[in-house]
Amino acid sequence: EIVLTQSPGTLSLSPGERATLSCRASQSVSGNYLAWYRQKPAQAPRLLIYGASSRATGIPDRFSGSGSGTDFTLTISRLEPEDFAVYYCQQYGALPLTFGGGTKVEVK
Amino acid sequence: QLQLQESGPGLVKPSETLSLICSVSGGSISTSCCYWDWIRQPPGKGLEWIGSIYYSGNTYYNPSLTSRVTMSIDTSKSQFSLRLSSVTAADTALYYCVRRTEDTHHHHYMDVWGKGTKVAVSS
């Protein structure tokens, strides 16, 4: 099983600032099949990025994904109010599918 | 636009079987592009993949749950279902049904989520 470790656990930032979230895998993620999701309070997760760097339909370009192998990054260039939420990475290169523990982005 | 809607009892007694249905609307469940998954989230915690089913009926389960999980699909009703047996308080969670769609490399990522349904295990 591929274990995904997200850091930091909590990120305290102000609107307009840049956010950098990390996801590290216990072994290489095949084909860089890694996705990122944003979960707002009391809502289902929403797909942001798939294939490590491809933005999902309707996702603004302030979201970008990068990385390969075991180290992946989600960058939010300028935080909007709706971006204060919890973010999860997830690998879909191997079964069982696994998620990271999440990073909470909170208002400083 | 594809929509998923979970339904089922909100309360299940310990040792009994949890049963949920996901209804798919706005698109076909009988499509080769996609897998249909169940994900759960215990209160205040992260996400856990339970399993996947293909329209042909092929299933894939999380090894941590495989002895207790059964998934099925009814293409005539555009529904797929989850059964989790011998439940305990640890199975209390928000249960989501999810579509996994195919990318250009024939791997599948989770692109459409239901709103989720809360299930509590308690006597």
CSV table of N, CA and C in Angstrom, one decimal, chain A residues 33 37 39 43-45 47 50 88 90 92-93 95-97 99, chain B residues 41 45-47 49 63 96 100 103 105 107-110 113-114:
chain,number,residue,atom,x,y,z
A,33,TYR,N,0.3,9.3,-11.2
A,33,TYR,CA,-1.2,9.3,-11.1
A,33,TYR,C,-1.6,9.8,-9.7
A,37,TYR,N,-7.5,17.3,-4.1
A,37,TYR,CA,-8.9,17.7,-3.9
A,37,TYR,C,-9.0,18.8,-2.8
A,39,GLN,N,-11.6,20.3,0.0
A,39,GLN,CA,-12.9,20.0,0.7
A,39,GLN,C,-13.2,21.2,1.6
A,43,GLN,N,-19.0,19.9,2.9
A,43,GLN,CA,-19.1,19.6,1.4
A,43,GLN,C,-18.3,18.4,1.1
A,44,ALA,N,-18.6,17.8,0.0
A,44,ALA,CA,-17.8,16.7,-0.6
A,44,ALA,C,-16.5,17.3,-1.2
A,45,PRO,N,-15.5,16.5,-1.2
A,45,PRO,CA,-14.3,16.9,-1.9
A,45,PRO,C,-14.5,17.3,-3.4
A,47,LEU,N,-12.5,17.8,-7.1
A,47,LEU,CA,-11.2,17.5,-7.8
A,47,LEU,C,-10.6,18.8,-8.3
A,50,TYR,N,-5.4,16.4,-11.5
A,50,TYR,CA,-5.2,15.0,-11.8
A,50,TYR,C,-3.9,14.8,-12.6
A,88,TYR,N,-6.6,17.4,0.1
A,88,TYR,CA,-6.1,16.0,0.1
A,88,TYR,C,-5.4,15.7,-1.2
A,90,GLN,N,-4.2,12.2,-3.4
A,90,GLN,CA,-4.7,10.8,-3.6
A,90,GLN,C,-3.9,10.2,-4.8
A,92,TYR,N,-3.7,7.2,-7.6
A,92,TYR,CA,-4.6,6.2,-8.3
A,92,TYR,C,-3.7,5.3,-9.3
A,93,GLY,N,-2.4,5.2,-8.9
A,93,GLY,CA,-1.6,4.4,-9.7
A,93,GLY,C,-1.6,2.9,-9.3
A,95,LEU,N,-3.6,-0.1,-6.6
A,95,LEU,CA,-4.6,-0.5,-5.6
A,95,LEU,C,-3.8,-1.0,-4.3
A,96,PRO,N,-4.3,-0.7,-3.1
A,96,PRO,CA,-5.5,0.1,-2.9
A,96,PRO,C,-5.3,1.6,-3.1
A,97,LEU,N,-6.3,2.3,-3.6
A,97,LEU,CA,-6.2,3.7,-3.7
A,97,LEU,C,-6.1,4.3,-2.3
A,99,PHE,N,-5.3,8.0,0.2
A,99,PHE,CA,-5.3,9.4,0.4
A,99,PHE,C,-4.3,9.8,1.4
B,41,GLN,N,-15.6,8.8,5.3
B,41,GLN,CA,-14.9,9.8,6.1
B,41,GLN,C,-15.4,9.8,7.5
B,45,LYS,N,-12.2,13.3,10.4
B,45,LYS,CA,-11.0,12.5,9.9
B,45,LYS,C,-10.9,12.6,8.4
B,46,GLY,N,-9.9,11.9,7.9
B,46,GLY,CA,-9.6,11.9,6.5
B,46,GLY,C,-10.4,10.9,5.7
B,47,LEU,N,-10.1,10.7,4.4
B,47,LEU,CA,-10.8,9.9,3.5
B,47,LEU,C,-10.2,8.5,3.3
B,49,TRP,N,-10.7,5.0,0.9
B,49,TRP,CA,-11.3,4.2,-0.2
B,49,TRP,C,-11.8,2.9,0.2
B,63,PRO,N,-8.1,-3.9,0.9
B,63,PRO,CA,-7.8,-5.1,1.7
B,63,PRO,C,-8.2,-5.0,3.2
B,96,TYR,N,-19.5,8.5,0.8
B,96,TYR,CA,-19.7,9.1,-0.5
B,96,TYR,C,-19.6,8.1,-1.6
B,100,ARG,N,-15.1,7.4,-10.9
B,100,ARG,CA,-13.8,7.6,-11.4
B,100,ARG,C,-13.7,7.5,-12.9
B,103,ASP,N,-8.4,8.7,-17.7
B,103,ASP,CA,-7.5,9.7,-18.3
B,103,ASP,C,-7.0,9.2,-19.6
B,105,HIS,N,-4.3,7.9,-20.2
B,105,HIS,CA,-3.4,6.7,-20.0
B,105,HIS,C,-4.2,5.6,-19.4
B,107,HIS,N,-5.9,5.4,-16.8
B,107,HIS,CA,-6.0,5.3,-15.3
B,107,HIS,C,-7.2,6.2,-14.9
B,108,HIS,N,-7.7,6.0,-13.7
B,108,HIS,CA,-9.0,6.6,-13.4
B,108,HIS,C,-8.9,7.4,-12.1
B,109,TYR,N,-9.3,8.7,-12.2
B,109,TYR,CA,-9.3,9.6,-11.1
B,109,TYR,C,-10.7,10.0,-10.7
B,110,MET,N,-10.9,10.4,-9.5
B,110,MET,CA,-12.3,10.7,-9.0
B,110,MET,C,-12.8,12.0,-9.3
B,113,TRP,N,-18.5,13.5,-7.3
B,113,TRP,CA,-18.8,13.0,-6.0
B,113,TRP,C,-20.2,13.3,-5.6
B,114,GLY,N,-20.8,12.3,-4.9
B,114,GLY,CA,-22.1,12.6,-4.3
B,114,GLY,C,-22.0,13.5,-3.1
